[in-house]
């Protein structure tokens, strides 16, 4: 494939591993320089080195907790001085703290809402002015979940955060369409990553059985859709919520 994203810059939050890393790799494969932003500096540096060597792009590692406004502001300054602009923002960083509602601790609620919903708010607000200057129009992709569409037992906090992210996506799409911004959300189903590997085996088996296509998702199933949404092939798509779930919630 031609390097159609040559000269463009992408920021994927939570890109040191998992789905975020796969998205950064696919965007890099088409030539986009990367901001590898995650919690730990050494993880960001390792992933940056591997991606820059493999795809011959520039990678800027930034340790940043997306829930802390000051750190997000510092990340913005670093991106400004290294790249001077931003074309693609993918709000991917997310966590799980599952518990039945009656047992859910206030900290479990707050942590999940903070990372999964306040994080995208802070990061999007900070980087929007830069995205509005992107030559071919800025793209924002928010990584939600089918849990935000159908709810899942034990996920009152997570489902609320991911449903909130869908509402947020629609508002950003409406408010900044005239500024050339396209904003969409994706809803992955069960994808095998470190996040889901931590679930009990019985839960993983149940999840697998709920997928009509008969297999869990691979990170590449997700990253390829994000890459499409960043490409010019998708330039009439905004405010959309796209399921990538092997058919798990067919009919919604
Ligand atoms: N794996 C799945 O089955 C699945 C399904 C639906 C949606 N999702 C969503 O996809 C996204 C990625 O999930 P994954 O499975 O790759 O998870 P993962 O745990 O493997 O990766 C998430 C990354 O986000 C980073 N992160 C967490 N909190 C952060 C913070 N406060 N600031 C910056 N970075 C932070 C982590 O350090 C980690 O590198 C999440 O938003 C998740 O909710 C995953």
Short mmCIF file of N, CA, C and O in Angstrom, two decimals, residues 23-154:
data_model
loop_
_atom_site.label_atom_id
_atom_site.label_comp_id
_atom_site.label_asym_id
_atom_site.label_seq_id
_atom_site.Cartn_x
_atom_site.Cartn_y
_atom_site.Cartn_z
N UNK A 23 -3.47 0.11 16.37
CA UNK A 23 -3.94 1.27 15.59
C UNK A 23 -2.73 2.13 15.19
O UNK A 23 -2.58 2.53 14.02
N UNK A 24 -1.84 2.39 16.16
CA UNK A 24 -0.64 3.20 15.85
C UNK A 24 0.17 2.52 14.75
O UNK A 24 0.65 3.18 13.81
N UNK A 25 0.29 1.20 14.81
CA UNK A 25 1.09 0.47 13.79
C UNK A 25 0.45 0.59 12.41
O UNK A 25 1.14 0.81 11.42
N UNK A 26 -0.87 0.44 12.35
CA UNK A 26 -1.53 0.50 11.03
C UNK A 26 -1.44 1.89 10.43
O UNK A 26 -1.28 2.05 9.21
N UNK A 27 -1.56 2.92 11.28
CA UNK A 27 -1.44 4.29 10.76
C UNK A 27 0.01 4.55 10.33
O UNK A 27 0.26 5.20 9.32
N UNK A 28 0.97 3.99 11.08
CA UNK A 28 2.39 4.15 10.74
C UNK A 28 2.71 3.41 9.43
O UNK A 28 3.51 3.89 8.62
N UNK A 29 2.08 2.27 9.24
CA UNK A 29 2.33 1.49 8.01
C UNK A 29 2.01 2.32 6.76
O UNK A 29 2.64 2.17 5.72
N UNK A 30 1.02 3.20 6.89
CA UNK A 30 0.67 4.08 5.77
C UNK A 30 1.40 5.43 5.86
O UNK A 30 1.03 6.39 5.20
N UNK A 31 2.39 5.51 6.75
CA UNK A 31 3.32 6.65 6.73
C UNK A 31 3.09 7.73 7.77
O UNK A 31 3.84 8.71 7.80
N UNK A 32 2.06 7.60 8.62
CA UNK A 32 1.79 8.67 9.60
C UNK A 32 2.79 8.61 10.75
O UNK A 32 3.05 7.55 11.31
N UNK A 33 3.32 9.78 11.12
CA UNK A 33 4.15 9.87 12.33
C UNK A 33 3.24 9.70 13.55
O UNK A 33 2.04 10.00 13.48
N UNK A 34 3.84 9.22 14.63
CA UNK A 34 3.01 8.82 15.78
C UNK A 34 3.39 9.50 17.08
O UNK A 34 4.58 9.65 17.38
N UNK A 35 2.36 9.84 17.86
CA UNK A 35 2.57 10.19 19.26
C UNK A 35 2.13 8.96 20.05
O UNK A 35 0.96 8.57 20.01
N UNK A 36 3.11 8.32 20.70
CA UNK A 36 2.80 7.14 21.50
C UNK A 36 2.61 7.61 22.94
O UNK A 36 3.56 7.94 23.65
N UNK A 37 1.35 7.68 23.34
CA UNK A 37 1.01 8.26 24.65
C UNK A 37 0.41 7.18 25.53
O UNK A 37 -0.55 6.51 25.14
N UNK A 38 1.00 7.02 26.70
CA UNK A 38 0.50 6.02 27.65
C UNK A 38 1.01 6.42 29.04
O UNK A 38 1.72 7.41 29.19
N UNK A 39 0.66 5.60 30.03
CA UNK A 39 0.98 5.96 31.41
C UNK A 39 2.49 5.95 31.70
O UNK A 39 3.02 6.86 32.30
N UNK A 40 3.16 4.88 31.27
CA UNK A 40 4.57 4.70 31.69
C UNK A 40 5.55 5.07 30.58
O UNK A 40 5.46 4.55 29.47
N UNK A 41 6.52 5.91 30.97
CA UNK A 41 7.51 6.40 29.99
C UNK A 41 8.24 5.23 29.30
O UNK A 41 8.38 5.23 28.08
N UNK A 42 8.66 4.23 30.10
CA UNK A 42 9.47 3.16 29.47
C UNK A 42 8.63 2.36 28.46
O UNK A 42 9.15 1.96 27.41
N UNK A 43 7.35 2.17 28.73
CA UNK A 43 6.49 1.46 27.77
C UNK A 43 6.33 2.29 26.49
O UNK A 43 6.37 1.75 25.37
N UNK A 44 6.15 3.60 26.66
CA UNK A 44 6.01 4.48 25.49
C UNK A 44 7.28 4.45 24.65
O UNK A 44 7.22 4.39 23.41
N UNK A 45 8.42 4.48 25.34
CA UNK A 45 9.69 4.50 24.61
C UNK A 45 9.93 3.20 23.84
O UNK A 45 10.36 3.22 22.68
N UNK A 46 9.61 2.09 24.49
CA UNK A 46 9.82 0.79 23.83
C UNK A 46 8.96 0.68 22.56
O UNK A 46 9.45 0.36 21.47
N UNK A 47 7.67 0.99 22.72
CA UNK A 47 6.76 0.89 21.56
C UNK A 47 7.17 1.88 20.48
O UNK A 47 7.15 1.55 19.28
N UNK A 48 7.55 3.09 20.87
CA UNK A 48 7.97 4.11 19.88
C UNK A 48 9.15 3.61 19.06
O UNK A 48 9.18 3.74 17.83
N UNK A 49 10.13 3.03 19.76
CA UNK A 49 11.34 2.56 19.08
C UNK A 49 10.97 1.46 18.07
O UNK A 49 11.39 1.49 16.91
N UNK A 50 10.14 0.51 18.54
CA UNK A 50 9.78 -0.62 17.66
C UNK A 50 9.00 -0.14 16.43
O UNK A 50 9.26 -0.57 15.31
N UNK A 51 8.05 0.78 16.66
CA UNK A 51 7.23 1.25 15.52
C UNK A 51 8.06 2.10 14.56
O UNK A 51 7.96 1.95 13.34
N UNK A 52 8.88 2.98 15.11
CA UNK A 52 9.65 3.86 14.20
C UNK A 52 10.61 3.04 13.36
O UNK A 52 10.80 3.30 12.17
N UNK A 53 11.23 1.99 13.97
CA UNK A 53 12.17 1.17 13.20
C UNK A 53 11.44 0.34 12.14
O UNK A 53 11.88 0.22 11.00
N UNK A 54 10.28 -0.20 12.52
CA UNK A 54 9.58 -1.10 11.60
C UNK A 54 8.96 -0.35 10.41
O UNK A 54 8.94 -0.86 9.29
N UNK A 55 8.43 0.86 10.67
CA UNK A 55 7.66 1.54 9.62
C UNK A 55 8.34 2.81 9.08
O UNK A 55 7.76 3.52 8.26
N UNK A 56 9.54 3.10 9.61
CA UNK A 56 10.27 4.26 9.14
C UNK A 56 9.44 5.55 9.26
O UNK A 56 9.27 6.30 8.29
N UNK A 57 8.91 5.78 10.45
CA UNK A 57 8.18 7.02 10.75
C UNK A 57 8.79 7.60 12.03
O UNK A 57 9.51 6.91 12.75
N UNK A 58 8.45 8.87 12.31
CA UNK A 58 8.88 9.46 13.58
C UNK A 58 7.87 9.10 14.66
O UNK A 58 6.66 9.20 14.43
N UNK A 59 8.37 8.72 15.83
CA UNK A 59 7.48 8.46 16.97
C UNK A 59 7.92 9.29 18.16
O UNK A 59 9.10 9.32 18.50
N UNK A 60 6.96 9.95 18.78
CA UNK A 60 7.23 10.76 19.97
C UNK A 60 6.60 10.07 21.18
O UNK A 60 5.37 10.01 21.27
N UNK A 61 7.44 9.52 22.08
CA UNK A 61 6.87 8.87 23.27
C UNK A 61 6.49 9.90 24.33
O UNK A 61 7.32 10.75 24.67
N UNK A 62 5.26 9.84 24.82
CA UNK A 62 4.84 10.78 25.87
C UNK A 62 4.14 10.03 27.00
O UNK A 62 3.09 9.42 26.79
N UNK A 63 4.75 10.10 28.19
CA UNK A 63 4.08 9.53 29.37
C UNK A 63 3.05 10.54 29.85
O UNK A 63 3.38 11.70 30.12
N UNK A 64 1.78 10.12 29.90
CA UNK A 64 0.72 11.07 30.27
C UNK A 64 -0.48 10.28 30.79
O UNK A 64 -0.89 9.29 30.18
N UNK A 65 -0.99 10.72 31.92
CA UNK A 65 -2.25 10.15 32.41
C UNK A 65 -3.38 11.03 31.86
O UNK A 65 -3.47 12.22 32.19
N UNK A 66 -4.23 10.44 31.04
CA UNK A 66 -5.25 11.25 30.34
C UNK A 66 -6.27 11.87 31.28
O UNK A 66 -7.05 12.73 30.86
N UNK A 67 -6.27 11.47 32.53
CA UNK A 67 -7.24 12.05 33.48
C UNK A 67 -6.70 13.32 34.16
O UNK A 67 -7.42 13.95 34.92
N UNK A 68 -5.44 13.65 33.87
CA UNK A 68 -4.83 14.80 34.56
C UNK A 68 -4.61 15.95 33.57
O UNK A 68 -3.76 15.86 32.67
N UNK A 69 -5.40 17.00 33.75
CA UNK A 69 -5.41 18.10 32.78
C UNK A 69 -4.02 18.68 32.54
O UNK A 69 -3.64 18.94 31.39
N UNK A 70 -3.26 18.86 33.62
CA UNK A 70 -1.91 19.43 33.51
C UNK A 70 -1.02 18.56 32.59
O UNK A 70 -0.29 19.08 31.75
N UNK A 71 -1.13 17.23 32.76
CA UNK A 71 -0.30 16.33 31.94
C UNK A 71 -0.74 16.36 30.47
O UNK A 71 0.08 16.25 29.56
N UNK A 72 -2.05 16.49 30.26
CA UNK A 72 -2.56 16.57 28.88
C UNK A 72 -2.05 17.85 28.22
O UNK A 72 -1.63 17.87 27.06
N UNK A 73 -2.04 18.94 29.01
CA UNK A 73 -1.54 20.23 28.51
C UNK A 73 -0.06 20.13 28.15
O UNK A 73 0.38 20.64 27.11
N UNK A 74 0.71 19.43 28.99
CA UNK A 74 2.14 19.26 28.70
C UNK A 74 2.33 18.41 27.44
O UNK A 74 3.23 18.68 26.63
N UNK A 75 1.47 17.41 27.27
CA UNK A 75 1.54 16.57 26.06
C UNK A 75 1.30 17.43 24.82
O UNK A 75 1.99 17.31 23.80
N UNK A 76 0.32 18.33 24.92
CA UNK A 76 0.01 19.23 23.80
C UNK A 76 1.25 20.06 23.43
O UNK A 76 1.59 20.20 22.25
N UNK A 77 1.93 20.60 24.44
CA UNK A 77 3.12 21.42 24.18
C UNK A 77 4.21 20.59 23.48
O UNK A 77 4.86 21.07 22.56
N UNK A 78 4.36 19.33 23.92
CA UNK A 78 5.39 18.47 23.30
C UNK A 78 5.04 18.18 21.84
O UNK A 78 5.92 18.19 20.97
N UNK A 79 3.78 17.91 21.57
CA UNK A 79 3.37 17.62 20.18
C UNK A 79 3.57 18.87 19.31
O UNK A 79 4.07 18.78 18.18
N UNK A 80 3.22 20.03 19.89
CA UNK A 80 3.41 21.30 19.16
C UNK A 80 4.87 21.47 18.77
O UNK A 80 5.20 21.79 17.63
N UNK A 81 5.77 21.26 19.74
CA UNK A 81 7.17 21.56 19.41
C UNK A 81 7.79 20.48 18.53
O UNK A 81 8.65 20.78 17.71
N UNK A 82 7.36 19.23 18.64
CA UNK A 82 7.95 18.17 17.80
C UNK A 82 7.36 18.16 16.39
O UNK A 82 8.08 18.04 15.41
N UNK A 83 6.03 18.26 16.30
CA UNK A 83 5.38 18.07 14.99
C UNK A 83 4.68 19.34 14.46
O UNK A 83 4.39 19.42 13.27
N UNK A 84 4.30 20.24 15.36
CA UNK A 84 3.64 21.48 14.93
C UNK A 84 2.17 21.31 14.55
O UNK A 84 1.49 22.28 14.24
N UNK A 85 1.65 20.08 14.55
CA UNK A 85 0.25 19.89 14.20
C UNK A 85 -0.20 18.46 14.47
O UNK A 85 0.61 17.61 14.88
N UNK A 86 -1.49 18.23 14.26
CA UNK A 86 -2.05 16.88 14.47
C UNK A 86 -3.18 16.66 13.47
O UNK A 86 -3.98 17.56 13.22
N UNK A 87 -3.22 15.46 12.89
CA UNK A 87 -4.26 15.12 11.91
C UNK A 87 -5.29 14.15 12.47
O UNK A 87 -6.48 14.27 12.18
N UNK A 88 -4.81 13.14 13.22
CA UNK A 88 -5.71 12.08 13.71
C UNK A 88 -5.57 11.95 15.23
O UNK A 88 -4.45 11.82 15.73
N UNK A 89 -6.71 11.94 15.91
CA UNK A 89 -6.71 11.66 17.35
C UNK A 89 -7.58 10.43 17.61
O UNK A 89 -8.74 10.40 17.18
N UNK A 90 -7.01 9.44 18.27
CA UNK A 90 -7.78 8.24 18.62
C UNK A 90 -7.82 8.13 20.15
O UNK A 90 -6.79 7.92 20.80
N UNK A 91 -9.00 8.34 20.72
CA UNK A 91 -9.17 8.21 22.17
C UNK A 91 -9.41 6.74 22.48
O UNK A 91 -10.54 6.24 22.39
N UNK A 92 -8.32 6.05 22.80
CA UNK A 92 -8.37 4.60 22.98
C UNK A 92 -8.14 4.16 24.43
O UNK A 92 -8.65 3.11 24.83
N UNK A 93 -7.38 4.94 25.21
CA UNK A 93 -7.04 4.50 26.58
C UNK A 93 -8.32 4.18 27.34
O UNK A 93 -9.27 4.96 27.32
N UNK A 94 -8.33 3.02 27.99
CA UNK A 94 -9.53 2.65 28.74
C UNK A 94 -9.20 1.56 29.74
O UNK A 94 -8.21 0.83 29.58
N UNK A 95 -10.00 1.49 30.78
CA UNK A 95 -9.79 0.46 31.81
C UNK A 95 -11.13 -0.19 32.18
O UNK A 95 -12.20 0.35 31.89
N UNK A 96 -11.01 -1.35 32.82
CA UNK A 96 -12.16 -2.08 33.38
C UNK A 96 -11.99 -2.16 34.89
O UNK A 96 -10.87 -2.37 35.37
N UNK A 97 -13.05 -2.01 35.64
CA UNK A 97 -13.06 -2.32 37.09
C UNK A 97 -14.43 -2.94 37.36
O UNK A 97 -15.31 -2.29 37.90
N UNK A 98 -14.62 -4.19 36.90
CA UNK A 98 -15.94 -4.82 36.96
C UNK A 98 -16.35 -5.18 38.39
O UNK A 98 -15.52 -5.64 39.18
N UNK A 99 -17.61 -5.00 38.66
CA UNK A 99 -18.21 -5.44 39.92
C UNK A 99 -19.72 -5.31 39.80
O UNK A 99 -20.21 -4.44 39.07
N UNK A 100 -20.44 -6.18 40.49
CA UNK A 100 -21.90 -6.01 40.50
C UNK A 100 -22.23 -4.68 41.19
O UNK A 100 -21.51 -4.26 42.11
N UNK A 101 -23.31 -4.07 40.75
CA UNK A 101 -23.62 -2.72 41.22
C UNK A 101 -23.63 -2.61 42.75
O UNK A 101 -23.08 -1.67 43.31
N UNK A 102 -24.27 -3.60 43.42
CA UNK A 102 -24.37 -3.50 44.88
C UNK A 102 -23.02 -3.58 45.57
O UNK A 102 -22.88 -3.18 46.71
N UNK A 103 -22.02 -4.14 44.86
CA UNK A 103 -20.68 -4.26 45.47
C UNK A 103 -19.72 -3.20 44.95
O UNK A 103 -18.58 -3.13 45.42
N UNK A 104 -20.17 -2.45 43.97
CA UNK A 104 -19.22 -1.53 43.32
C UNK A 104 -18.80 -0.40 44.25
O UNK A 104 -19.65 0.28 44.83
N UNK A 105 -17.49 -0.24 44.38
CA UNK A 105 -16.99 0.83 45.25
C UNK A 105 -17.00 2.15 44.48
O UNK A 105 -16.84 2.17 43.26
N UNK A 106 -17.13 3.23 45.25
CA UNK A 106 -17.14 4.55 44.63
C UNK A 106 -15.85 4.76 43.81
O UNK A 106 -15.89 5.33 42.72
N UNK A 107 -14.71 4.26 44.35
CA UNK A 107 -13.44 4.45 43.60
C UNK A 107 -13.49 3.70 42.27
O UNK A 107 -12.90 4.15 41.28
N UNK A 108 -14.15 2.53 42.24
CA UNK A 108 -14.23 1.77 40.98
C UNK A 108 -15.05 2.55 39.95
O UNK A 108 -14.74 2.57 38.76
N UNK A 109 -16.13 3.15 40.43
CA UNK A 109 -16.95 3.99 39.54
C UNK A 109 -16.12 5.16 39.02
O UNK A 109 -16.02 5.39 37.82
N UNK A 110 -15.49 5.90 39.96
CA UNK A 110 -14.78 7.12 39.59
C UNK A 110 -13.60 6.84 38.65
O UNK A 110 -13.40 7.57 37.67
N UNK A 111 -12.84 5.78 38.94
CA UNK A 111 -11.66 5.50 38.10
C UNK A 111 -12.05 5.24 36.66
O UNK A 111 -11.44 5.75 35.72
N UNK A 112 -13.09 4.42 36.49
CA UNK A 112 -13.49 4.04 35.13
C UNK A 112 -14.09 5.23 34.38
O UNK A 112 -13.76 5.47 33.22
N UNK A 113 -14.93 5.99 35.06
CA UNK A 113 -15.51 7.17 34.40
C UNK A 113 -14.40 8.18 34.06
O UNK A 113 -14.40 8.80 33.00
N UNK A 114 -13.45 8.31 34.96
CA UNK A 114 -12.36 9.27 34.73
C UNK A 114 -11.51 8.91 33.52
O UNK A 114 -11.27 9.74 32.65
N UNK A 115 -11.04 7.66 33.47
CA UNK A 115 -10.16 7.28 32.36
C UNK A 115 -10.96 7.22 31.05
O UNK A 115 -10.54 7.76 30.02
N UNK A 116 -12.12 6.56 31.07
CA UNK A 116 -12.82 6.24 29.82
C UNK A 116 -13.64 7.41 29.27
O UNK A 116 -13.95 7.42 28.08
N UNK A 117 -14.01 8.35 30.13
CA UNK A 117 -14.89 9.44 29.65
C UNK A 117 -14.28 10.82 29.86
O UNK A 117 -14.24 11.63 28.93
N UNK A 118 -13.76 11.08 31.07
CA UNK A 118 -13.13 12.39 31.29
C UNK A 118 -11.85 12.50 30.46
O UNK A 118 -11.53 13.57 29.93
N UNK A 119 -11.12 11.37 30.33
CA UNK A 119 -9.89 11.38 29.52
C UNK A 119 -10.16 11.88 28.10
O UNK A 119 -9.53 12.85 27.65
N UNK A 120 -11.08 11.25 27.37
CA UNK A 120 -11.38 11.75 26.01
C UNK A 120 -11.84 13.21 25.99
O UNK A 120 -11.50 13.96 25.07
N UNK A 121 -12.57 13.63 27.03
CA UNK A 121 -12.98 15.05 27.10
C UNK A 121 -11.74 15.95 27.18
O UNK A 121 -11.58 16.89 26.39
N UNK A 122 -10.83 15.65 28.12
CA UNK A 122 -9.65 16.51 28.31
C UNK A 122 -8.75 16.50 27.07
O UNK A 122 -8.28 17.56 26.62
N UNK A 123 -8.53 15.31 26.51
CA UNK A 123 -7.60 15.20 25.38
C UNK A 123 -8.21 15.86 24.13
O UNK A 123 -7.55 16.62 23.42
N UNK A 124 -9.49 15.61 23.89
CA UNK A 124 -10.13 16.18 22.70
C UNK A 124 -10.17 17.70 22.81
O UNK A 124 -9.86 18.42 21.85
N UNK A 125 -10.54 18.20 23.99
CA UNK A 125 -10.61 19.66 24.17
C UNK A 125 -9.25 20.31 23.92
O UNK A 125 -9.14 21.32 23.25
N UNK A 126 -8.19 19.66 24.45
CA UNK A 126 -6.85 20.23 24.30
C UNK A 126 -6.38 20.23 22.83
O UNK A 126 -5.80 21.21 22.37
N UNK A 127 -6.66 19.14 22.11
CA UNK A 127 -6.08 18.98 20.77
C UNK A 127 -6.99 19.47 19.64
O UNK A 127 -6.54 19.55 18.48
N UNK A 128 -8.25 19.82 19.95
CA UNK A 128 -9.18 20.25 18.89
C UNK A 128 -8.65 21.43 18.05
O UNK A 128 -8.71 21.38 16.81
N UNK A 129 -8.13 22.48 18.70
CA UNK A 129 -7.66 23.61 17.88
C UNK A 129 -6.61 23.18 16.86
O UNK A 129 -6.61 23.65 15.71
N UNK A 130 -5.73 22.25 17.26
CA UNK A 130 -4.71 21.75 16.35
C UNK A 130 -5.34 20.91 15.22
O UNK A 130 -4.99 21.02 14.06
N UNK A 131 -6.32 20.07 15.59
CA UNK A 131 -6.99 19.21 14.60
C UNK A 131 -7.77 20.07 13.59
O UNK A 131 -7.87 19.70 12.42
N UNK A 132 -8.29 21.21 14.05
CA UNK A 132 -9.07 22.06 13.13
C UNK A 132 -8.18 22.67 12.05
O UNK A 132 -8.67 23.11 11.03
N UNK A 133 -6.87 22.67 12.31
CA UNK A 133 -5.94 23.23 11.29
C UNK A 133 -5.40 22.14 10.36
O UNK A 133 -4.60 22.44 9.46
N UNK A 134 -5.78 20.89 10.57
CA UNK A 134 -5.25 19.80 9.74
C UNK A 134 -5.63 20.03 8.28
O UNK A 134 -6.77 20.40 7.97
N UNK A 135 -4.66 19.80 7.38
CA UNK A 135 -4.83 20.15 5.96
C UNK A 135 -6.06 19.48 5.33
O UNK A 135 -6.85 20.13 4.67
N UNK A 136 -6.22 18.18 5.54
CA UNK A 136 -7.36 17.46 4.93
C UNK A 136 -8.51 17.28 5.90
O UNK A 136 -9.37 16.42 5.71
N UNK A 137 -8.54 18.07 6.98
CA UNK A 137 -9.60 17.92 8.00
C UNK A 137 -9.15 16.94 9.07
O UNK A 137 -8.58 15.90 8.76
N UNK A 138 -9.40 17.31 10.32
CA UNK A 138 -8.98 16.45 11.43
C UNK A 138 -9.94 15.29 11.62
O UNK A 138 -11.13 15.38 11.30
N UNK A 139 -9.41 14.18 12.10
CA UNK A 139 -10.25 12.99 12.38
C UNK A 139 -10.13 12.63 13.86
O UNK A 139 -9.02 12.59 14.40
N UNK A 140 -11.28 12.35 14.46
CA UNK A 140 -11.29 11.86 15.84
C UNK A 140 -12.04 10.54 15.86
O UNK A 140 -13.16 10.45 15.34
N UNK A 141 -11.42 9.53 16.43
CA UNK A 141 -12.10 8.23 16.59
C UNK A 141 -12.07 7.88 18.07
O UNK A 141 -11.01 7.85 18.70
N UNK A 142 -13.25 7.67 18.62
CA UNK A 142 -13.36 7.30 20.03
C UNK A 142 -13.62 5.80 20.15
O UNK A 142 -14.52 5.27 19.49
N UNK A 143 -12.83 5.14 21.00
CA UNK A 143 -12.98 3.69 21.15
C UNK A 143 -13.97 3.43 22.30
O UNK A 143 -13.64 3.55 23.47
N UNK A 144 -15.21 3.14 21.89
CA UNK A 144 -16.25 2.80 22.85
C UNK A 144 -16.28 1.28 23.01
O UNK A 144 -15.22 0.63 22.98
N UNK A 145 -17.45 0.68 23.13
CA UNK A 145 -17.56 -0.77 23.32
C UNK A 145 -19.01 -1.17 23.12
O UNK A 145 -19.92 -0.37 23.36
N UNK A 146 -19.23 -2.44 22.76
CA UNK A 146 -20.62 -2.90 22.69
C UNK A 146 -21.27 -2.86 24.08
O UNK A 146 -22.48 -2.79 24.19
N UNK A 147 -20.44 -2.85 25.13
CA UNK A 147 -21.01 -2.72 26.48
C UNK A 147 -21.75 -1.39 26.64
O UNK A 147 -22.72 -1.31 27.39
N UNK A 148 -21.31 -0.39 25.92
CA UNK A 148 -21.99 0.91 25.95
C UNK A 148 -23.30 0.90 25.18
O UNK A 148 -24.12 1.81 25.31
N UNK A 149 -23.52 -0.14 24.36
CA UNK A 149 -24.77 -0.27 23.60
C UNK A 149 -25.77 -1.18 24.31
O UNK A 149 -26.96 -0.88 24.37
N UNK A 150 -25.28 -2.30 24.83
CA UNK A 150 -26.22 -3.29 25.39
C UNK A 150 -26.07 -3.46 26.90
O UNK A 150 -26.91 -4.09 27.53
N UNK A 151 -25.02 -2.91 27.51
CA UNK A 151 -24.77 -3.15 28.93
C UNK A 151 -24.29 -4.59 29.12
O UNK A 151 -24.63 -5.47 28.34
N UNK A 152 -23.42 -4.79 30.11
CA UNK A 152 -22.99 -6.15 30.42
C UNK A 152 -22.92 -6.28 31.93
O UNK A 152 -22.54 -5.32 32.62
N UNK A 153 -23.31 -7.45 32.43
CA UNK A 153 -23.36 -7.66 33.89
C UNK A 153 -21.98 -7.35 34.49
O UNK A 153 -20.95 -7.75 33.96
N UNK A 154 -22.00 -6.58 35.57
CA UNK A 154 -20.75 -6.24 36.27
C UNK A 154 -20.09 -4.98 35.73
O UNK A 154 -19.01 -4.60 36.19
#
